[in-house]
Amino acid sequence: MERAFKGVWIPAEIWLNNQLSIQEKVILTEIDSLDNEEGCFAGNKHFMDFMGLKERRTKELIRGLIDKGFINSQIIYKQNSKEIEKRILKINRPPYPQKVQIKNSSKNDAEKCTTPSAEKCTRVVQKNSKGGAEKCLDNNTINNTNNNNEQKQVLLDHFKLIWKEYPNKKGRAKALEYYFQWIKGRKISGITKKLTDKQMYFAVKRYKKECEEKNIEQQYIKHGSTFFNKDILDYLGEDEYE
């Protein structure tokens, strides 16, 4: 793998940024080192080996940098296939998070992304029987909802959409509790982790698909309370913008 290596040097914009952990700063620097103008093509295994990290932690770090707006991730699929051919990581220039504002959209255009500075739409739209949009999972719910009661109701509506997809309806109350914790941020091994509606929605979809493909009997499908506790972390996708 070619490396545009200039020595161990970290830009001040990265090194002095208090939004980033030391591990995130190292990964950003490594991505920059491997970016030969077309992007960084290194897979998770490279970062695991380079930093001595486990796969889950590596995914969390890269996902966090995407969520914070420091890097963009593009997934290239093999022709006529859902199989991933390669992933391209690029640092936003300068390496500052991009502030994204979500405009209110009507039901008629709920499927259109109204985020001017976002490359891809980060919303999940559920359609009703007539083809219209019923609800929209918006990753920026908390930042754009000023009223606490309205905020809670919106999140409850989003959880209903996610729960509708979950294959085992036992443990709903605890699952909802964990859902709110993930939205707010949970401390795991001393590190605060947050999940978005979109991430949890697709994690549920992945687990549901796995259960169907493996013909797992209903009695062996995890209760919602178990899945939403920590097992959900094993089903978060690498591609943040499915």
PDB file of C-alpha atoms in Angstrom, residues 16-17 50 64 135-136 166 175 192 213 223 231 236:
ATOM      1  CA  LEU A  16      -5.672  20.741  19.316  1.00  0.00           C
ATOM      2  CA  ASN A  17      -9.278  19.773  18.559  1.00  0.00           C
ATOM      3  CA  PHE A  50      -1.715  -0.422  12.883  1.00  0.00           C
ATOM      4  CA  GLY A  64     -17.586   8.436  15.234  1.00  0.00           C
ATOM      5  CA  LYS A 135     -42.545   9.025   9.468  1.00  0.00           C
ATOM      6  CA  CYS A 136     -38.961  10.067   8.964  1.00  0.00           C
ATOM      7  CA  TYR A 166     -37.649  -6.191  15.488  1.00  0.00           C
ATOM      8  CA  ALA A 175     -35.475  -1.911  24.845  1.00  0.00           C
ATOM      9  CA  THR A 192     -19.489   7.582  25.959  1.00  0.00           C
ATOM     10  CA  GLU A 213     -31.412 -16.445   6.590  1.00  0.00           C
ATOM     11  CA  HIS A 223     -35.442 -10.432  23.402  1.00  0.00           C
ATOM     12  CA  ASP A 231     -25.696  -6.734  21.198  1.00  0.00           C
ATOM     13  CA  LEU A 236     -23.861  -1.622  13.111  1.00  0.00           C
TER      14      LEU A 236
END
